Tab-separated table of C-alpha atoms in Angstrom:
chain	number	residue	atom	x	y	z
A	27	MET	CA	78.938	-6.914	-68.713
A	28	ARG	CA	77.988	-10.328	-70.060
A	29	SER	CA	79.093	-11.623	-73.440
A	30	THR	CA	76.615	-13.046	-75.910
A	31	GLY	CA	78.320	-14.369	-79.009
A	32	ASN	CA	80.486	-11.559	-80.368
A	33	SER	CA	78.535	-8.789	-78.633
A	34	THR	CA	78.359	-7.651	-75.064
A	35	SER	CA	75.022	-6.989	-73.433
A	36	PRO	CA	74.883	-4.668	-70.405
A	37	THR	CA	73.405	-6.115	-67.249
A	38	PHE	CA	72.195	-4.281	-64.168
A	39	PHE	CA	72.327	-5.189	-60.505
A	40	LEU	CA	68.998	-4.718	-58.723
A	41	THR	CA	68.992	-3.598	-55.096
A	42	GLY	CA	66.607	-4.551	-52.326
A	43	VAL	CA	66.704	-2.857	-48.934
A	44	SER	CA	70.348	-1.784	-48.769
A	45	GLY	CA	72.137	-2.992	-45.644
A	46	LEU	CA	69.261	-5.246	-44.601
A	47	GLU	CA	69.608	-8.020	-47.183
A	48	ALA	CA	69.419	-10.689	-44.452
A	49	PHE	CA	65.851	-9.600	-43.709
A	50	HIS	CA	64.598	-9.585	-47.305
A	51	ILE	CA	62.347	-12.566	-46.736
A	52	TRP	CA	60.622	-10.669	-43.915
A	53	PHE	CA	60.250	-7.526	-46.008
A	54	SER	CA	58.576	-9.649	-48.669
A	55	VAL	CA	55.644	-10.399	-46.313
A	56	PRO	CA	54.212	-6.837	-46.112
A	57	PHE	CA	55.146	-6.263	-49.763
A	58	CYS	CA	53.160	-9.323	-50.870
A	59	CYS	CA	50.238	-8.358	-48.639
A	60	LEU	CA	50.101	-4.885	-50.175
A	61	CYS	CA	50.312	-6.326	-53.690
A	62	VAL	CA	47.474	-8.774	-52.985
A	63	ILE	CA	45.340	-5.937	-51.558
A	64	ALA	CA	46.091	-3.789	-54.611
A	65	LEU	CA	45.307	-6.534	-57.138
A	66	LEU	CA	42.134	-7.700	-55.366
A	67	GLY	CA	40.861	-4.169	-54.760
A	68	ASN	CA	41.383	-2.923	-58.306
A	69	SER	CA	40.129	-6.152	-59.873
A	70	THR	CA	36.975	-5.920	-57.760
A	71	ILE	CA	36.359	-2.317	-58.844
A	72	LEU	CA	36.754	-3.332	-62.492
A	73	TYR	CA	34.338	-6.244	-61.993
A	74	VAL	CA	31.811	-4.057	-60.159
A	75	VAL	CA	31.831	-1.337	-62.831
A	76	ILE	CA	31.627	-3.805	-65.731
A	77	THR	CA	28.809	-5.921	-64.266
A	78	ASN	CA	26.622	-3.086	-62.876
A	79	SER	CA	24.784	-1.227	-65.611
A	80	SER	CA	23.941	1.553	-63.133
A	81	LEU	CA	27.655	2.379	-63.003
A	82	HIS	CA	28.024	2.784	-66.763
A	83	GLU	CA	28.652	6.507	-66.435
A	84	PRO	CA	31.671	8.687	-67.318
A	85	VAL	CA	32.984	9.023	-63.755
A	86	TYR	CA	33.043	5.238	-63.312
A	87	TYR	CA	34.614	4.677	-66.726
A	88	PHE	CA	37.474	6.904	-65.587
A	89	LEU	CA	37.598	5.004	-62.291
A	90	SER	CA	37.966	1.790	-64.307
A	91	MET	CA	40.905	3.351	-66.153
A	92	ILE	CA	42.530	4.231	-62.806
A	93	SER	CA	42.050	0.648	-61.602
A	94	THR	CA	43.558	-0.674	-64.841
A	95	THR	CA	46.653	1.524	-64.585
A	96	ASP	CA	47.068	0.699	-60.879
A	97	THR	CA	46.894	-3.014	-61.672
A	98	GLY	CA	49.463	-2.545	-64.432
A	99	ILE	CA	51.839	-0.643	-62.115
A	100	THR	CA	51.610	-3.378	-59.480
A	101	ILE	CA	52.205	-6.229	-61.934
A	102	SER	CA	55.081	-4.379	-63.646
A	103	SER	CA	57.199	-4.072	-60.499
A	104	LEU	CA	56.163	-7.381	-58.913
A	105	PRO	CA	58.402	-9.972	-60.728
A	106	THR	CA	61.790	-8.310	-60.166
A	107	THR	CA	60.976	-7.209	-56.611
A	108	LEU	CA	59.915	-10.694	-55.556
A	109	GLY	CA	62.937	-12.091	-57.404
A	110	VAL	CA	65.229	-9.942	-55.264
A	111	LEU	CA	63.407	-10.520	-51.973
A	112	TRP	CA	62.811	-14.259	-52.375
A	113	PHE	CA	65.572	-15.632	-54.572
A	114	ASN	CA	68.255	-12.900	-54.489
A	115	ALA	CA	67.859	-12.738	-58.309
A	116	ARG	CA	69.530	-9.397	-58.872
A	117	PHE	CA	70.750	-9.364	-62.479
A	118	ILE	CA	68.619	-7.989	-65.325
A	119	SER	CA	69.591	-7.289	-68.942
A	120	LEU	CA	69.213	-3.912	-70.631
A	121	ASP	CA	66.443	-5.174	-72.933
A	122	ALA	CA	64.487	-6.644	-70.011
A	123	CYS	CA	65.061	-3.380	-68.145
A	124	ILE	CA	63.673	-1.332	-71.040
A	125	LEU	CA	60.651	-3.639	-71.280
A	126	GLN	CA	59.907	-3.235	-67.575
A	127	MET	CA	60.306	0.541	-67.824
A	128	PHE	CA	57.874	0.649	-70.740
A	129	PHE	CA	55.104	-0.889	-68.644
A	130	LEU	CA	56.035	0.691	-65.294
A	131	HIS	CA	56.493	4.234	-66.577
A	132	GLY	CA	53.784	3.799	-69.215
A	133	PHE	CA	51.054	2.946	-66.725
A	134	THR	CA	52.289	5.755	-64.444
A	135	LEU	CA	52.068	8.345	-67.234
A	136	MET	CA	48.609	7.106	-68.220
A	137	GLU	CA	47.384	7.341	-64.625
A	138	SER	CA	48.496	10.974	-64.523
A	139	SER	CA	46.456	11.650	-67.676
A	140	VAL	CA	43.416	9.829	-66.284
A	141	LEU	CA	43.547	11.921	-63.103
A	142	LEU	CA	43.497	15.026	-65.289
A	143	ALA	CA	40.505	13.640	-67.221
A	144	MET	CA	38.719	12.945	-63.931
A	145	ALA	CA	39.352	16.536	-62.822
A	146	PHE	CA	37.681	17.717	-66.038
A	147	ASP	CA	34.805	15.316	-65.342
A	148	ARG	CA	34.293	16.834	-61.863
A	149	PHE	CA	34.571	20.358	-63.314
A	150	VAL	CA	31.804	19.723	-65.848
A	151	ALA	CA	29.612	17.884	-63.309
A	152	ILE	CA	29.724	20.774	-60.827
A	153	CYS	CA	30.153	23.867	-62.991
A	154	ASN	CA	27.955	22.852	-65.938
A	155	PRO	CA	25.733	19.962	-64.787
A	156	LEU	CA	22.988	20.526	-67.369
A	157	ARG	CA	25.403	19.827	-70.228
A	158	TYR	CA	27.270	16.991	-68.490
A	159	ALA	CA	25.646	14.197	-70.528
A	160	MET	CA	26.152	16.137	-73.766
A	161	ILE	CA	29.837	16.863	-73.144
A	162	LEU	CA	31.011	13.549	-71.703
A	163	THR	CA	29.532	11.084	-74.170
A	164	ASN	CA	30.739	7.497	-74.535
A	165	SER	CA	32.426	8.253	-77.856
A	166	ARG	CA	34.376	11.153	-76.329
A	167	ILE	CA	35.481	9.001	-73.421
A	168	ILE	CA	36.785	6.386	-75.882
A	169	LYS	CA	38.620	9.126	-77.779
A	170	ALA	CA	40.054	10.395	-74.490
A	171	ALA	CA	41.348	6.895	-73.688
A	172	VAL	CA	43.039	6.692	-77.108
A	173	VAL	CA	44.605	10.138	-76.620
A	174	ILE	CA	45.880	9.080	-73.176
A	175	PHE	CA	47.548	5.998	-74.672
A	176	VAL	CA	49.071	7.894	-77.612
A	177	ARG	CA	50.292	10.642	-75.286
A	178	MET	CA	52.066	8.006	-73.198
A	179	LEU	CA	53.796	6.550	-76.258
A	180	VAL	CA	54.910	9.959	-77.549
A	181	ASN	CA	56.429	10.888	-74.180
A	182	LEU	CA	57.916	7.512	-73.243
A	183	MET	CA	59.276	5.952	-76.438
A	184	PRO	CA	62.052	8.543	-77.057
A	185	LEU	CA	63.307	7.980	-73.488
A	186	LEU	CA	63.552	4.224	-73.958
A	187	LEU	CA	64.995	4.332	-77.493
A	188	LEU	CA	67.725	6.750	-76.388
A	189	LEU	CA	68.885	4.208	-73.793
A	190	LYS	CA	70.166	1.970	-76.592
A	191	ARG	CA	72.773	4.571	-77.609
A	192	LEU	CA	74.342	4.702	-74.139
A	193	SER	CA	77.439	2.791	-73.084
A	194	PHE	CA	77.473	1.012	-69.746
A	195	CYS	CA	80.879	0.165	-68.334
A	196	GLY	CA	79.766	-1.151	-64.959
A	197	PRO	CA	79.256	-1.718	-62.148
A	198	ASN	CA	75.631	-0.990	-63.065
A	199	VAL	CA	74.094	-0.968	-59.590
A	200	LEU	CA	70.509	0.320	-59.454
A	201	SER	CA	68.904	1.869	-56.371
A	202	HIS	CA	65.709	-0.205	-56.585
A	203	SER	CA	64.464	-3.740	-57.168
A	204	TYR	CA	63.131	-2.645	-60.570
A	205	CYS	CA	64.295	-0.464	-63.453
A	206	TYR	CA	63.604	3.260	-63.056
A	207	HIS	CA	64.701	5.561	-65.896
A	208	PRO	CA	66.637	8.220	-63.896
A	209	ASP	CA	68.328	5.394	-61.989
A	210	VAL	CA	69.382	3.527	-65.160
A	211	ILE	CA	70.904	6.496	-67.020
A	212	LYS	CA	73.093	7.321	-63.996
A	213	CYS	CA	74.908	4.036	-64.598
A	214	SER	CA	76.068	5.091	-68.074
A	215	CYS	CA	79.723	5.947	-68.672
A	216	SER	CA	78.829	8.033	-71.744
A	217	SER	CA	77.165	11.442	-71.919
A	218	ILE	CA	73.577	11.395	-70.653
A	219	LYS	CA	72.834	15.042	-71.408
A	220	VAL	CA	70.360	14.214	-74.192
A	221	ASN	CA	68.675	11.547	-72.054
A	222	SER	CA	68.363	13.936	-69.099
A	223	ILE	CA	66.922	16.710	-71.261
A	224	CYS	CA	64.475	14.305	-72.889
A	225	GLY	CA	63.422	13.011	-69.457
A	226	LEU	CA	62.893	16.549	-68.187
A	227	VAL	CA	60.836	17.443	-71.274
A	228	ALA	CA	58.694	14.314	-70.804
A	229	LEU	CA	58.159	15.247	-67.125
A	230	ILE	CA	57.115	18.784	-68.082
A	231	LEU	CA	54.759	17.530	-70.799
A	232	THR	CA	53.048	15.154	-68.369
A	233	SER	CA	52.985	16.150	-64.706
A	234	GLY	CA	54.127	19.666	-65.594
A	235	ILE	CA	50.861	20.097	-67.514
A	236	ASP	CA	48.577	17.773	-65.553
A	237	ILE	CA	49.221	19.209	-62.069
A	238	PRO	CA	48.561	22.888	-63.007
A	239	CYS	CA	45.465	21.895	-65.014
A	240	ILE	CA	44.083	19.866	-62.099
A	241	PHE	CA	44.818	22.790	-59.780
A	242	LEU	CA	43.043	25.204	-62.160
A	243	SER	CA	40.043	22.860	-62.410
A	244	TYR	CA	39.645	22.822	-58.655
A	245	MET	CA	40.012	26.588	-58.400
A	246	LEU	CA	37.048	26.873	-60.770
A	247	ILE	CA	35.186	24.120	-58.913
A	248	ILE	CA	35.682	25.876	-55.555
A	249	LYS	CA	34.537	29.161	-57.081
A	250	SER	CA	31.389	27.457	-58.372
A	251	ILE	CA	30.731	25.706	-55.035
A	252	LEU	CA	31.080	28.957	-53.074
A	253	SER	CA	28.401	30.509	-55.281
A	254	ILE	CA	25.887	27.906	-54.072
A	255	ALA	CA	23.613	29.412	-51.423
A	256	SER	CA	22.688	26.267	-49.506
A	257	PRO	CA	25.423	24.901	-47.139
A	258	GLU	CA	24.025	21.385	-47.618
A	259	GLU	CA	24.342	21.666	-51.392
A	260	ARG	CA	27.891	23.006	-51.029
A	261	GLN	CA	28.850	20.046	-48.865
A	262	LYS	CA	27.235	17.599	-51.283
A	263	ALA	CA	28.995	19.138	-54.296
A	264	PHE	CA	32.385	19.136	-52.600
A	265	GLY	CA	31.811	15.579	-51.350
A	266	THR	CA	31.784	14.325	-54.942
A	267	CYS	CA	35.394	15.545	-55.290
A	268	ILE	CA	36.881	14.053	-52.106
A	269	SER	CA	37.776	10.679	-53.658
A	270	HIS	CA	39.471	12.277	-56.652
A	271	LEU	CA	41.422	14.709	-54.463
A	272	GLY	CA	42.646	11.771	-52.370
A	273	ALA	CA	43.734	9.893	-55.492
A	274	VAL	CA	45.586	12.976	-56.773
A	275	ALA	CA	47.390	13.457	-53.447
A	276	ILE	CA	48.585	9.864	-53.014
A	277	PHE	CA	49.729	9.719	-56.651
A	278	TYR	CA	51.547	13.019	-57.164
A	279	ILE	CA	53.117	13.669	-53.755
A	280	PRO	CA	55.271	10.473	-53.694
A	281	TRP	CA	56.048	10.925	-57.441
A	282	VAL	CA	57.332	14.475	-56.952
A	283	ILE	CA	59.315	13.521	-53.831
A	284	LEU	CA	60.862	10.495	-55.606
A	285	ALA	CA	61.878	12.676	-58.565
A	286	LEU	CA	63.454	15.224	-56.190
A	287	VAL	CA	65.298	12.511	-54.268
A	288	HIS	CA	66.781	11.139	-57.498
A	289	ARG	CA	67.730	14.566	-58.836
A	290	PHE	CA	68.974	16.286	-55.685
A	291	GLY	CA	69.223	13.664	-52.953
A	292	HIS	CA	72.665	12.295	-53.809
A	293	SER	CA	73.669	12.378	-50.142
A	294	ALA	CA	70.402	10.787	-48.968
A	295	PRO	CA	70.727	7.354	-47.326
A	296	PRO	CA	69.960	4.362	-49.590
A	297	TYR	CA	66.799	3.450	-47.708
A	298	ALA	CA	65.319	6.865	-48.611
A	299	HIS	CA	65.263	5.860	-52.291
A	300	THR	CA	63.739	2.480	-51.411
A	301	LEU	CA	61.079	4.021	-49.175
A	302	MET	CA	60.002	6.694	-51.674
A	303	SER	CA	59.948	4.270	-54.602
A	304	ASN	CA	57.692	1.895	-52.665
A	305	LEU	CA	55.431	4.762	-51.627
A	306	HIS	CA	55.157	5.902	-55.231
A	307	PHE	CA	54.428	2.557	-56.860
A	308	LEU	CA	52.487	0.786	-54.078
A	309	PHE	CA	50.393	3.384	-52.267
A	310	PRO	CA	48.109	4.482	-55.148
A	311	PRO	CA	47.172	0.910	-56.186
A	312	VAL	CA	46.539	-0.045	-52.554
A	313	LEU	CA	44.718	3.086	-51.367
A	314	ASN	CA	42.657	4.060	-54.436
A	315	PRO	CA	40.197	1.120	-54.159
A	316	ILE	CA	39.831	1.823	-50.421
A	317	ILE	CA	39.205	5.540	-50.961
A	318	TYR	CA	36.643	5.026	-53.715
A	319	SER	CA	34.854	2.155	-51.976
A	320	VAL	CA	34.479	4.203	-48.780
A	321	LYS	CA	33.763	7.666	-50.209
A	322	THR	CA	31.669	6.751	-53.274
A	323	LYS	CA	28.207	5.525	-52.258
A	324	GLN	CA	27.512	3.678	-55.514
A	325	ILE	CA	30.803	1.759	-55.338
A	326	HIS	CA	30.283	1.124	-51.624
A	327	LYS	CA	26.829	-0.379	-52.292
A	328	ALA	CA	28.151	-2.478	-55.163
A	329	PHE	CA	30.951	-3.812	-52.927
A	330	TYR	CA	28.388	-4.639	-50.225
A	331	LYS	CA	26.302	-6.661	-52.700
A	332	LEU	CA	29.353	-8.844	-53.430
A	333	LEU	CA	29.610	-9.908	-49.786
A	334	PRO	CA	27.969	-13.204	-48.761
A	335	ASN	CA	24.449	-12.900	-47.347
A	336	THR	CA	24.792	-12.978	-43.580
A	337	GLU	CA	21.130	-13.591	-42.931
Protein backbone atom coordinates (compact mmCIF):
# COMPACT_ATOMS: atom_id res chain seq x y z
CA MET A 1 0.00 0.00 0.00
CA ARG A 2 1.25 3.48 -0.84
CA SER A 3 0.02 6.62 0.88
CA THR A 4 -1.18 9.60 -1.10
CA GLY A 5 -2.09 12.50 1.14
CA ASN A 6 -4.57 11.19 3.70
CA SER A 7 -5.66 8.22 1.59
CA THR A 8 -4.01 4.96 0.73
CA SER A 9 -3.97 3.72 -2.83
CA PRO A 10 -3.50 -0.01 -3.48
CA THR A 11 -0.59 -0.99 -5.66
CA PHE A 12 0.05 -4.30 -7.39
CA PHE A 13 3.25 -6.18 -8.08
CA LEU A 14 3.52 -7.39 -11.68
CA THR A 15 5.26 -10.69 -12.39
CA GLY A 16 7.40 -11.65 -15.35
CA VAL A 17 8.59 -15.21 -15.88
CA SER A 18 8.65 -16.49 -12.29
CA GLY A 19 12.00 -17.96 -11.27
CA LEU A 20 13.75 -16.76 -14.43
CA GLU A 21 13.94 -13.03 -13.70
CA ALA A 22 17.66 -12.97 -14.61
CA PHE A 23 16.74 -13.88 -18.19
CA HIS A 24 13.99 -11.28 -18.65
CA ILE A 25 16.03 -9.29 -21.14
CA TRP A 26 16.35 -12.41 -23.31
CA PHE A 27 12.64 -13.19 -23.05
CA SER A 28 11.95 -9.65 -24.25
CA VAL A 29 13.55 -10.42 -27.65
CA PRO A 30 10.94 -12.96 -28.89
CA PHE A 31 8.19 -10.96 -27.17
CA CYS A 32 9.17 -7.79 -29.05
CA CYS A 33 9.49 -9.71 -32.32
CA LEU A 34 5.99 -11.13 -31.93
CA CYS A 35 4.59 -7.70 -31.07
CA VAL A 36 6.24 -6.12 -34.12
CA ILE A 37 4.86 -8.91 -36.35
CA ALA A 38 1.39 -8.43 -34.85
CA LEU A 39 1.39 -4.64 -35.24
CA LEU A 40 2.83 -4.68 -38.77
CA GLY A 41 0.55 -7.50 -39.95
CA ASN A 42 -2.67 -6.01 -38.62
CA SER A 43 -1.76 -2.48 -39.69
CA THR A 44 -1.05 -3.76 -43.20
CA ILE A 45 -4.42 -5.53 -43.37
CA LEU A 46 -6.17 -2.34 -42.28
CA TYR A 47 -4.26 -0.33 -44.91
CA VAL A 48 -4.99 -2.89 -47.64
CA VAL A 49 -8.73 -3.01 -46.90
CA ILE A 50 -9.07 0.78 -46.63
CA THR A 51 -7.12 1.59 -49.80
CA ASN A 52 -8.53 -1.16 -52.07
CA SER A 53 -12.07 -0.42 -53.19
CA SER A 54 -12.44 -4.03 -54.37
CA LEU A 55 -12.22 -5.11 -50.73
CA HIS A 56 -15.04 -2.85 -49.56
CA GLU A 57 -17.28 -5.82 -48.80
CA PRO A 58 -18.83 -7.10 -45.55
CA VAL A 59 -16.34 -9.93 -45.00
CA TYR A 60 -13.40 -7.52 -45.25
CA TYR A 61 -15.08 -4.94 -43.02
CA PHE A 62 -15.29 -7.63 -40.35
CA LEU A 63 -11.66 -8.55 -41.03
CA SER A 64 -10.76 -4.89 -40.43
CA MET A 65 -12.57 -5.06 -37.08
CA ILE A 66 -10.55 -8.17 -36.15
CA SER A 67 -7.31 -6.37 -37.07
CA THR A 68 -8.36 -3.36 -34.99
CA THR A 69 -9.12 -5.44 -31.90
CA ASP A 70 -5.89 -7.44 -32.32
CA THR A 71 -3.90 -4.21 -32.54
CA GLY A 72 -5.66 -2.93 -29.42
CA ILE A 73 -4.92 -6.14 -27.48
CA THR A 74 -1.23 -5.97 -28.42
CA ILE A 75 -0.84 -2.30 -27.48
CA SER A 76 -2.77 -2.75 -24.21
CA SER A 77 -0.40 -5.37 -22.79
CA LEU A 78 2.81 -3.97 -24.32
CA PRO A 79 3.77 -1.10 -21.90
CA THR A 80 3.65 -3.04 -18.61
CA THR A 81 5.20 -6.20 -20.09
CA LEU A 82 8.15 -4.31 -21.55
CA GLY A 83 8.41 -2.36 -18.29
CA VAL A 84 8.84 -5.62 -16.38
CA LEU A 85 11.18 -7.27 -18.88
CA TRP A 86 13.38 -4.25 -19.59
CA PHE A 87 13.33 -2.05 -16.51
CA ASN A 88 12.00 -4.35 -13.76
CA ALA A 89 9.16 -1.79 -13.33
CA ARG A 90 6.77 -3.98 -11.39
CA PHE A 91 4.47 -1.66 -9.44
CA ILE A 92 1.14 -0.46 -10.85
CA SER A 93 -1.67 1.43 -9.10
CA LEU A 94 -5.26 0.21 -8.92
CA ASP A 95 -6.51 2.99 -11.21
CA ALA A 96 -3.83 2.25 -13.82
CA CYS A 97 -4.69 -1.44 -13.46
CA ILE A 98 -8.39 -0.77 -14.09
CA LEU A 99 -7.53 1.37 -17.12
CA GLN A 100 -5.38 -1.39 -18.61
CA MET A 101 -8.09 -3.97 -17.95
CA PHE A 102 -10.66 -1.78 -19.71
CA PHE A 103 -8.66 -1.82 -22.94
CA LEU A 104 -7.25 -5.36 -22.64
CA HIS A 105 -10.52 -7.07 -21.73
CA GLY A 106 -12.56 -4.65 -23.84
CA PHE A 107 -10.76 -5.46 -27.08
CA THR A 108 -10.89 -9.18 -26.19
CA LEU A 109 -14.67 -9.09 -25.68
CA MET A 110 -15.15 -7.15 -28.91
CA GLU A 111 -13.05 -9.67 -30.85
CA SER A 112 -15.29 -12.46 -29.59
CA SER A 113 -18.33 -10.56 -30.87
CA VAL A 114 -16.68 -9.88 -34.24
CA LEU A 115 -15.90 -13.59 -34.66
CA LEU A 116 -19.58 -14.31 -34.07
CA ALA A 117 -20.53 -11.66 -36.67
CA MET A 118 -18.10 -13.24 -39.14
CA ALA A 119 -19.70 -16.64 -38.55
CA PHE A 120 -23.07 -15.10 -39.44
CA ASP A 121 -21.47 -13.55 -42.53
CA ARG A 122 -20.20 -16.98 -43.68
CA PHE A 123 -23.61 -18.54 -42.90
CA VAL A 124 -25.45 -16.04 -45.10
CA ALA A 125 -22.83 -16.23 -47.88
CA ILE A 126 -23.09 -20.03 -48.13
CA CYS A 127 -26.66 -20.80 -47.08
CA ASN A 128 -28.41 -17.81 -48.67
CA PRO A 129 -26.03 -16.29 -51.24
CA LEU A 130 -28.74 -14.63 -53.34
CA ARG A 131 -29.78 -12.42 -50.42
CA TYR A 132 -26.25 -11.78 -49.13
CA ALA A 133 -26.03 -8.20 -50.44
CA MET A 134 -29.53 -7.41 -49.16
CA ILE A 135 -28.90 -8.76 -45.65
CA LEU A 136 -25.38 -7.50 -44.99
CA THR A 137 -25.66 -3.87 -46.06
CA ASN A 138 -23.20 -1.18 -45.00
CA SER A 139 -25.71 0.39 -42.62
CA ARG A 140 -26.29 -2.95 -40.87
CA ILE A 141 -22.57 -3.53 -40.53
CA ILE A 142 -22.21 -0.10 -38.88
CA LYS A 143 -25.08 -0.96 -36.54
CA ALA A 144 -23.41 -4.28 -35.76
CA ALA A 145 -20.18 -2.46 -34.86
CA VAL A 146 -22.09 -0.14 -32.50
CA VAL A 147 -23.84 -3.12 -30.88
CA ILE A 148 -20.48 -4.87 -30.42
CA PHE A 149 -19.06 -1.80 -28.65
CA VAL A 150 -22.13 -1.30 -26.44
CA ARG A 151 -22.19 -5.01 -25.59
CA MET A 152 -18.57 -4.74 -24.44
CA LEU A 153 -19.36 -1.78 -22.19
CA VAL A 154 -22.41 -3.46 -20.64
CA ASN A 155 -20.43 -6.60 -19.81
CA LEU A 156 -17.15 -4.98 -18.75
CA MET A 157 -18.03 -1.81 -16.84
CA PRO A 158 -19.73 -3.54 -13.85
CA LEU A 159 -16.62 -5.73 -13.41
CA LEU A 160 -14.29 -2.74 -13.29
CA LEU A 161 -16.55 -0.53 -11.13
CA LEU A 162 -16.94 -3.32 -8.56
CA LEU A 163 -13.16 -3.41 -8.12
CA LYS A 164 -13.30 -0.01 -6.40
CA ARG A 165 -15.32 -1.46 -3.50
CA LEU A 166 -12.70 -4.11 -2.69
CA SER A 167 -10.06 -3.80 0.00
CA PHE A 168 -6.50 -4.82 -0.77
CA CYS A 169 -4.28 -5.55 2.21
CA GLY A 170 -1.24 -6.81 0.34
CA PRO A 171 1.01 -8.28 -0.78
CA ASN A 172 -0.82 -7.78 -4.08
CA VAL A 173 1.29 -10.03 -6.31
CA LEU A 174 -0.19 -10.66 -9.77
CA SER A 175 0.57 -13.72 -11.90
CA HIS A 176 1.25 -11.75 -15.09
CA SER A 177 3.07 -8.67 -16.38
CA TYR A 178 -0.31 -6.98 -16.90
CA CYS A 179 -3.61 -6.68 -15.04
CA TYR A 180 -6.05 -9.55 -15.58
CA HIS A 181 -9.41 -9.37 -13.79
CA PRO A 182 -9.50 -12.86 -12.17
CA ASP A 183 -5.89 -12.32 -11.08
CA VAL A 184 -6.60 -8.91 -9.49
CA ILE A 185 -9.66 -9.93 -7.44
CA LYS A 186 -7.72 -12.84 -5.90
CA CYS A 187 -5.51 -10.26 -4.18
CA SER A 188 -8.44 -8.75 -2.26
CA CYS A 189 -8.75 -9.34 1.48
CA SER A 190 -12.50 -8.63 1.37
CA SER A 191 -15.31 -10.78 -0.02
CA ILE A 192 -15.08 -11.23 -3.79
CA LYS A 193 -18.27 -13.25 -4.15
CA VAL A 194 -20.10 -10.47 -6.03
CA ASN A 195 -17.08 -9.85 -8.27
CA SER A 196 -16.75 -13.56 -9.07
CA ILE A 197 -20.45 -13.91 -9.86
CA CYS A 198 -20.38 -10.80 -12.04
CA GLY A 199 -17.29 -12.13 -13.86
CA LEU A 200 -18.97 -15.48 -14.45
CA VAL A 201 -22.12 -13.78 -15.76
CA ALA A 202 -20.03 -11.63 -18.12
CA LEU A 203 -18.23 -14.77 -19.37
CA ILE A 204 -21.54 -16.54 -19.98
CA LEU A 205 -23.01 -13.52 -21.78
CA THR A 206 -20.00 -13.30 -24.10
CA SER A 207 -18.16 -16.53 -24.87
CA GLY A 208 -21.00 -18.56 -23.37
CA ILE A 209 -23.25 -17.20 -26.13
CA ASP A 210 -20.71 -16.64 -28.91
CA ILE A 211 -19.16 -20.14 -28.93
CA PRO A 212 -22.49 -22.06 -29.17
CA CYS A 213 -23.78 -19.64 -31.83
CA ILE A 214 -20.61 -20.04 -33.90
CA PHE A 215 -20.90 -23.81 -33.51
CA LEU A 216 -24.56 -23.71 -34.60
CA SER A 217 -23.68 -21.54 -37.61
CA TYR A 218 -21.12 -24.05 -38.79
CA MET A 219 -23.49 -26.97 -38.27
CA LEU A 220 -25.89 -25.23 -40.65
CA ILE A 221 -23.04 -24.33 -43.02
CA ILE A 222 -21.84 -27.95 -43.14
CA LYS A 223 -25.40 -29.14 -43.75
CA SER A 224 -25.71 -26.69 -46.65
CA ILE A 225 -22.30 -27.66 -48.09
CA LEU A 226 -23.13 -31.38 -47.98
CA SER A 227 -26.25 -30.69 -50.04
CA ILE A 228 -24.08 -29.38 -52.90
CA ALA A 229 -23.71 -32.04 -55.59
CA SER A 230 -20.38 -31.01 -57.07
CA PRO A 231 -17.26 -31.95 -54.98
CA GLU A 232 -15.42 -28.95 -56.44
CA GLU A 233 -18.18 -26.59 -55.32
CA ARG A 234 -18.18 -28.18 -51.86
CA GLN A 235 -14.44 -27.64 -51.54
CA LYS A 236 -14.73 -24.05 -52.75
CA ALA A 237 -17.56 -23.27 -50.31
CA PHE A 238 -15.73 -24.80 -47.36
CA GLY A 239 -12.50 -23.05 -48.38
CA THR A 240 -14.13 -19.67 -47.72
CA CYS A 241 -14.54 -20.69 -44.06
CA ILE A 242 -11.01 -21.97 -43.36
CA SER A 243 -9.57 -18.58 -42.35
CA HIS A 244 -12.44 -17.85 -39.98
CA LEU A 245 -12.24 -21.31 -38.40
CA GLY A 246 -8.51 -20.77 -37.81
CA ALA A 247 -9.17 -17.39 -36.19
CA VAL A 248 -11.85 -18.92 -33.94
CA ALA A 249 -9.53 -21.75 -32.86
CA ILE A 250 -6.51 -19.59 -31.98
CA PHE A 251 -8.72 -17.11 -30.11
CA TYR A 252 -11.02 -19.32 -28.04
CA ILE A 253 -8.80 -22.30 -27.19
CA PRO A 254 -6.13 -20.28 -25.28
CA TRP A 255 -8.90 -18.11 -23.71
CA VAL A 256 -10.78 -21.13 -22.36
CA ILE A 257 -7.58 -22.80 -21.13
CA LEU A 258 -6.42 -19.58 -19.42
CA ALA A 259 -9.79 -19.21 -17.68
CA LEU A 260 -9.61 -22.85 -16.50
CA VAL A 261 -6.05 -22.42 -15.26
CA HIS A 262 -7.05 -19.37 -13.21
CA ARG A 263 -10.18 -21.01 -11.81
CA PHE A 264 -8.95 -24.55 -11.16
CA GLY A 265 -5.19 -24.57 -11.64
CA HIS A 266 -4.18 -23.37 -8.18
CA SER A 267 -1.50 -26.06 -7.97
CA ALA A 268 -0.20 -25.38 -11.49
CA PRO A 269 3.39 -24.08 -11.71
CA PRO A 270 3.74 -20.29 -12.15
CA TYR A 271 5.08 -20.59 -15.69
CA ALA A 272 1.81 -22.26 -16.75
CA HIS A 273 -0.06 -19.00 -16.08
CA THR A 274 2.61 -17.02 -17.95
CA LEU A 275 2.58 -19.38 -20.93
CA MET A 276 -1.21 -19.46 -21.30
CA SER A 277 -1.57 -15.70 -20.87
CA ASN A 278 0.99 -15.09 -23.62
CA LEU A 279 -0.70 -17.62 -25.88
CA HIS A 280 -4.05 -15.93 -25.33
CA PHE A 281 -3.00 -12.33 -25.88
CA LEU A 282 -0.21 -12.77 -28.46
CA PHE A 283 -1.15 -15.65 -30.74
CA PRO A 284 -4.35 -14.21 -32.30
CA PRO A 285 -2.76 -10.84 -33.20
CA VAL A 286 0.30 -12.58 -34.64
CA LEU A 287 -1.39 -15.45 -36.49
CA ASN A 288 -4.59 -13.82 -37.80
CA PRO A 289 -2.83 -11.63 -40.42
CA ILE A 290 -0.79 -14.67 -41.53
CA ILE A 291 -3.86 -16.90 -41.81
CA TYR A 292 -5.90 -14.36 -43.76
CA SER A 293 -3.04 -13.31 -46.04
CA VAL A 294 -2.32 -16.94 -46.96
CA LYS A 295 -5.85 -18.36 -47.16
CA THR A 296 -7.74 -15.37 -48.61
CA LYS A 297 -6.84 -14.82 -52.28
CA GLN A 298 -7.95 -11.18 -52.37
CA ILE A 299 -5.87 -10.28 -49.31
CA HIS A 300 -2.95 -12.32 -50.63
CA LYS A 301 -3.03 -10.41 -53.95
CA ALA A 302 -3.31 -7.07 -52.17
CA PHE A 303 -0.30 -7.95 -49.98
CA TYR A 304 1.66 -8.95 -53.10
CA LYS A 305 0.95 -5.57 -54.73
CA LEU A 306 2.54 -3.83 -51.72
CA LEU A 307 5.86 -5.60 -52.30
CA PRO A 308 8.54 -3.76 -54.30
CA ASN A 309 8.65 -4.58 -58.01
CA THR A 310 11.38 -7.15 -58.48
CA GLU A 311 11.56 -6.77 -62.22
